[in-house]
Coordinates of C-alpha atoms in Angstrom, one line a residue:
D1 CA -37.7 -39.3 5.7
R2 CA -38.4 -38.0 2.2
R3 CA -40.6 -39.9 -0.2
E4 CA -39.4 -42.3 -2.9
Y5 CA -40.8 -42.4 -6.4
V6 CA -40.9 -45.6 -8.5
A7 CA -41.4 -45.6 -12.3
A8 CA -43.2 -48.4 -14.2
N9 CA -39.8 -49.7 -15.5
G10 CA -38.4 -50.1 -11.9
A11 CA -36.3 -46.9 -11.9
C12 CA -36.4 -44.9 -8.6
L13 CA -36.2 -41.3 -7.7
I14 CA -34.8 -41.0 -4.2
Y15 CA -33.0 -38.5 -2.0
S16 CA -29.4 -39.2 -0.9
V17 CA -28.7 -37.8 2.6
N18 CA -25.0 -38.2 2.1
S19 CA -24.8 -36.2 -1.1
M20 CA -27.8 -34.0 -0.3
R21 CA -29.1 -34.6 -3.9
W22 CA -32.1 -36.1 -5.5
R23 CA -31.0 -39.0 -7.7
I24 CA -32.5 -41.4 -10.2
H25 CA -31.5 -45.1 -9.8
Q26 CA -32.2 -48.2 -11.9
N27 CA -32.5 -51.9 -11.1
E28 CA -34.7 -51.6 -8.1
C29 CA -32.9 -48.5 -6.8
S30 CA -29.4 -49.9 -6.8
A31 CA -27.4 -48.6 -9.8
F32 CA -27.1 -44.8 -10.0
T33 CA -27.8 -43.5 -13.5
G34 CA -25.9 -40.2 -13.2
V35 CA -29.1 -38.2 -13.3
Q36 CA -29.2 -36.0 -10.2
S37 CA -30.1 -32.6 -8.8
S38 CA -27.8 -30.0 -7.5
K39 CA -27.2 -30.0 -3.7
T40 CA -30.4 -29.2 -1.9
A41 CA -32.4 -29.8 1.3
A42 CA -35.7 -29.7 -0.7
W43 CA -38.4 -32.1 0.5
C44 CA -39.7 -32.5 -3.0
P45 CA -37.6 -33.2 -6.2
T46 CA -39.5 -30.5 -8.1
S47 CA -38.2 -27.9 -5.6
A48 CA -34.5 -28.7 -6.4
P49 CA -32.9 -25.6 -7.9
E50 CA -31.2 -27.5 -10.8
W51 CA -31.1 -30.9 -12.5
W52 CA -28.4 -32.5 -14.6
G53 CA -29.5 -35.0 -17.3
A54 CA -33.3 -34.6 -16.7
R55 CA -36.2 -32.2 -16.5
V56 CA -38.4 -32.9 -13.4
R57 CA -41.9 -31.7 -13.1
C58 CA -44.8 -32.6 -10.8
A59 CA -47.8 -34.6 -11.9
P60 CA -50.4 -34.3 -9.0
A61 CA -52.0 -37.6 -7.9
E62 CA -55.7 -38.2 -8.5
K63 CA -57.6 -36.3 -5.8
W64 CA -61.0 -36.3 -4.2
P65 CA -63.3 -33.5 -5.3
P66 CA -63.3 -30.6 -2.8
P67 CA -66.2 -30.4 -0.3
P68 CA -68.9 -27.8 -0.9
D69 CA -68.6 -24.2 0.2
P70 CA -69.5 -23.6 3.0
L71 CA -67.9 -26.6 4.6
P72 CA -70.1 -29.2 6.4
P73 CA -69.7 -29.4 10.2
L74 CA -66.6 -31.1 11.6
P75 CA -67.7 -34.1 13.7
I76 CA -64.4 -34.4 15.5
P77 CA -64.4 -33.1 19.1
L78 CA -61.9 -30.4 19.6
Q79 CA -59.2 -31.3 22.2
P80 CA -56.7 -28.9 23.8
P81 CA -53.1 -29.6 23.0
S82 CA -50.7 -31.3 25.3
P83 CA -48.5 -29.2 27.6
P84 CA -46.3 -27.2 27.6
Y85 CA -48.7 -24.4 26.8
A86 CA -46.6 -21.3 26.6
H87 CA -46.0 -21.6 22.8
M88 CA -49.8 -21.9 22.3
C89 CA -50.6 -18.5 23.6
L90 CA -48.7 -16.0 21.5
C91 CA -50.8 -12.9 22.1
D92 CA -49.2 -9.5 22.8
T93 CA -52.6 -8.3 24.0
V94 CA -56.0 -9.8 24.7
T95 CA -59.1 -7.6 24.4
M96 CA -62.3 -8.8 26.3
T97 CA -65.8 -7.7 25.2
G98 CA -69.4 -8.8 25.8
A99 CA -70.0 -8.4 29.5
E100 CA -70.0 -4.6 29.8
Q101 CA -73.4 -4.6 31.4
A102 CA -72.1 -6.6 34.4
Q103 CA -68.3 -5.8 34.6
S104 CA -67.5 -2.9 32.4
H105 CA -64.1 -2.3 34.0
A106 CA -63.1 -5.9 33.1
M107 CA -64.0 -5.5 29.4
T108 CA -60.7 -3.9 28.4
T109 CA -57.4 -4.7 26.8
F110 CA -54.9 -6.8 28.7
T111 CA -51.2 -6.8 27.8
L112 CA -48.8 -9.7 28.2
V113 CA -46.7 -9.6 31.3
R114 CA -43.1 -10.8 31.4
P115 CA -42.9 -13.7 33.9
S116 CA -41.1 -12.8 37.2
A117 CA -41.0 -14.0 40.8
Q118 CA -43.9 -11.6 41.6
L119 CA -45.9 -12.5 38.5
P120 CA -45.0 -16.1 37.5
M121 CA -46.7 -18.0 34.8
H122 CA -49.6 -20.2 35.9
A123 CA -49.3 -23.9 34.8
G124 CA -47.2 -22.8 31.9
R125 CA -49.7 -20.1 30.8
P126 CA -48.9 -16.4 30.6
V127 CA -50.4 -13.6 32.7
F128 CA -51.9 -10.4 31.1
A129 CA -52.5 -7.1 32.9
S130 CA -54.7 -4.1 32.1
A131 CA -54.0 -0.4 32.5
E132 CA -56.8 -0.4 35.2
G133 CA -54.8 -2.8 37.4
L134 CA -56.7 -6.0 36.6
Y135 CA -55.2 -9.3 35.7
L136 CA -56.2 -12.0 33.2
Y137 CA -54.7 -15.3 34.3
Y138 CA -55.2 -19.1 34.5
W139 CA -56.2 -20.7 37.8
E140 CA -54.9 -24.3 37.9
A141 CA -57.1 -25.5 40.8
E142 CA -60.2 -24.9 38.7
R143 CA -58.6 -25.2 35.3
R144 CA -60.1 -22.0 34.0
W145 CA -59.2 -18.4 33.2
L146 CA -60.0 -15.5 35.6
V147 CA -60.1 -11.7 35.6
G148 CA -59.3 -10.3 39.0
D149 CA -57.3 -7.8 41.1
N150 CA -54.6 -10.2 42.0
S151 CA -53.2 -13.1 39.9
S152 CA -52.0 -14.9 43.0
D153 CA -55.5 -15.7 44.4
D154 CA -58.9 -16.8 42.9
A155 CA -61.0 -13.8 43.8
H156 CA -62.4 -12.6 40.4
Y157 CA -65.0 -10.7 38.5
V158 CA -65.1 -12.7 35.3
R159 CA -64.3 -16.4 34.6
S160 CA -64.3 -19.0 31.9
Q161 CA -65.9 -22.4 32.0
S162 CA -64.3 -24.6 34.7
A163 CA -62.2 -27.8 34.0
E164 CA -61.7 -26.6 30.4
N165 CA -57.9 -26.6 30.6
A166 CA -57.6 -24.0 27.8
A167 CA -54.1 -23.1 26.8
C168 CA -55.0 -19.4 26.1
P169 CA -57.9 -17.2 27.1
T170 CA -58.8 -16.9 23.4
L171 CA -59.5 -20.7 23.4
A172 CA -61.6 -20.6 26.6
T173 CA -65.4 -20.7 26.4
G174 CA -68.5 -20.4 28.7
W175 CA -67.5 -17.0 30.1
E176 CA -69.5 -15.7 33.2
A177 CA -69.5 -12.4 34.9
Y178 CA -70.3 -11.5 38.5
V179 CA -73.6 -9.6 38.9
N180 CA -74.9 -7.9 42.1
S181 CA -78.5 -9.1 42.2
P182 CA -81.0 -8.3 45.0
G183 CA -80.3 -10.4 48.1
R184 CA -77.1 -12.0 46.7
G185 CA -74.5 -11.8 44.0
R186 CA -74.0 -14.5 41.4
F187 CA -72.2 -15.4 38.2
I188 CA -74.3 -15.4 35.1
P189 CA -73.3 -16.3 31.5
F190 CA -72.4 -13.5 29.1
P191 CA -71.4 -13.9 25.4
T192 CA -67.9 -12.7 26.3
R193 CA -65.1 -13.0 23.7
C194 CA -61.3 -12.7 23.8
D195 CA -59.5 -11.3 20.8
C196 CA -55.8 -11.8 20.4
A197 CA -53.5 -9.2 18.8
P198 CA -50.3 -11.1 18.0
K199 CA -47.3 -9.9 16.0
Y200 CA -48.0 -12.3 13.2
N201 CA -44.3 -12.9 12.5
E202 CA -43.9 -14.0 16.1
A203 CA -47.1 -15.9 16.3
C204 CA -46.2 -17.9 13.2
A205 CA -42.5 -17.3 12.5
C206 CA -42.2 -20.0 9.8
D207 CA -40.8 -19.3 6.4
T208 CA -41.9 -22.7 5.2
I209 CA -44.4 -25.2 6.5
I210 CA -43.6 -28.9 5.7
V211 CA -46.8 -31.0 5.4
L212 CA -46.3 -34.8 5.7
G213 CA -48.6 -37.8 5.9
R214 CA -49.2 -41.4 4.7
K215 CA -49.6 -42.3 1.1
G216 CA -53.2 -42.0 -0.1
P217 CA -55.6 -39.8 -2.1
H218 CA -54.3 -36.6 -0.4
D219 CA -50.7 -37.1 -1.5
F220 CA -51.1 -34.0 -3.7
L221 CA -51.3 -31.8 -0.6
M222 CA -48.0 -33.0 0.9
G223 CA -44.8 -31.0 0.5
E224 CA -43.4 -27.5 1.3
Y225 CA -45.6 -24.5 1.7
S226 CA -43.8 -21.1 1.6
Q227 CA -45.0 -18.0 3.4
I228 CA -46.1 -15.2 1.1
H229 CA -46.9 -11.5 1.9
N230 CA -50.3 -11.4 3.7
P231 CA -52.8 -9.5 1.5
G232 CA -54.5 -8.2 4.6
L233 CA -58.0 -9.7 4.0
P234 CA -60.4 -10.0 6.9
A235 CA -60.8 -13.7 6.2
Q236 CA -57.2 -14.3 7.5
R237 CA -57.2 -11.9 10.5
G238 CA -53.6 -10.9 9.9
K239 CA -52.3 -14.5 9.8
P240 CA -49.8 -15.5 7.1
I241 CA -50.6 -17.5 4.0
F242 CA -48.5 -20.4 2.7
I243 CA -48.5 -21.7 -0.9
S244 CA -47.1 -24.8 -2.6
A245 CA -47.4 -26.0 -6.2
G246 CA -51.1 -25.1 -6.8
Y247 CA -52.4 -25.3 -3.2
Q248 CA -52.6 -22.9 -0.3
L249 CA -52.5 -23.2 3.5
Y250 CA -54.4 -20.4 5.2
F251 CA -56.6 -19.3 8.1
W252 CA -60.3 -18.9 7.5
A253 CA -61.9 -16.5 10.0
E254 CA -65.5 -17.7 9.5
L255 CA -64.5 -21.2 10.9
N256 CA -61.5 -20.0 13.1
E257 CA -59.6 -22.9 11.4
W258 CA -56.6 -23.4 9.2
L259 CA -57.4 -24.9 5.8
I260 CA -55.6 -26.3 2.8
G261 CA -57.5 -25.6 -0.4
D262 CA -57.2 -24.2 -3.9
D263 CA -57.8 -20.6 -3.0
Y264 CA -57.2 -18.6 0.2
K265 CA -60.2 -16.4 -0.7
S266 CA -62.5 -19.5 -0.4
G267 CA -63.8 -21.5 2.6
S268 CA -63.7 -24.7 0.6
A269 CA -60.8 -27.0 1.5
Y270 CA -59.4 -30.6 1.3
L271 CA -57.8 -30.4 4.8
R272 CA -58.8 -28.5 7.9
S273 CA -57.5 -28.1 11.4
A274 CA -59.4 -30.0 14.1
Q275 CA -58.7 -27.2 16.6
A276 CA -59.9 -23.7 16.4
N277 CA -58.2 -20.3 17.1
V278 CA -54.5 -21.3 16.9
H279 CA -52.1 -18.7 15.5
C280 CA -50.1 -21.1 13.4
P281 CA -50.9 -24.4 11.7
I282 CA -48.1 -26.3 13.4
Q283 CA -49.9 -25.6 16.8
T284 CA -53.1 -27.4 16.0
A285 CA -53.8 -30.7 17.9
G286 CA -54.9 -32.6 14.7
W287 CA -56.2 -32.4 11.2
A288 CA -59.3 -33.7 9.3
M289 CA -59.5 -34.6 5.6
W290 CA -62.4 -34.7 3.2
N291 CA -62.8 -38.3 1.9
G292 CA -65.3 -37.5 -0.7
T293 CA -68.4 -37.7 1.5
Q294 CA -67.4 -36.7 5.0
W295 CA -64.6 -35.4 7.3
A296 CA -62.3 -38.1 8.8
R297 CA -59.2 -37.9 11.0
S298 CA -56.0 -37.4 9.1
P299 CA -52.4 -38.6 9.9
V300 CA -51.1 -35.4 8.5
T301 CA -48.3 -33.6 10.5
M302 CA -46.8 -30.2 10.0
S303 CA -43.5 -28.8 11.0
C304 CA -41.9 -25.4 10.7
S305 CA -38.7 -24.4 8.8
R306 CA -37.4 -20.9 9.5

């Protein structure tokens, strides 16, 4: 499943699964020339630790110019990922804010609860509990997140938008809080937000992200991206940064999206996630690429190597 490279004279650079080496062949990839790498599982020949009989370097393909900074809007509707959902909600704690005026006791920090017979997961989603005895949980019948006294029923103080099917409370929108108004109580919208505090090495425990896709103008972005020490900038919100030969895969807080661009300190990028607020790039439901004039759906896929 690795790429093949063909020279103008017909020679081929291919990966041999049997020998676990990159090799150069002649005569339409038939006769082996004796030029090969040391044994390696590298996805790119330039990542092989050693070569015999050749010096291999990368010549990036011609690429589109990057989009302006800030990025233009993404026209692709965001869709929740397919189940199972448990791996999509990797928060140790969730802190709710914004509706203190209506339900101050519910605006607090909720801690992940280990699933049990008494507190099972709901439709594959985790349950969170506060020190005050409240629960933050998913209610499958209405396909929304609730805050209430008991995670086994639907009586609640705060709720997210119905039928949203969000995998995690941090992905839910349209939050409402119950207000006691004269004559009758009712739920009214509040600009509530949920902030996740993951252990980043658990939330995105990948040493390497492998980026794959069809041949095209964004070939230069494909390959292996290795995790580096996070510099702790607010723009990444504690999430790791991955680098390849000249390009970087990183989270951009202003957009709540993962990007591939030239510099993790910039919001300009060639590729962006089509789903916001995921902890790791392998969790996003899709990607969009800049085609020179606008964003378009991309066939790019990402996988994790630990």
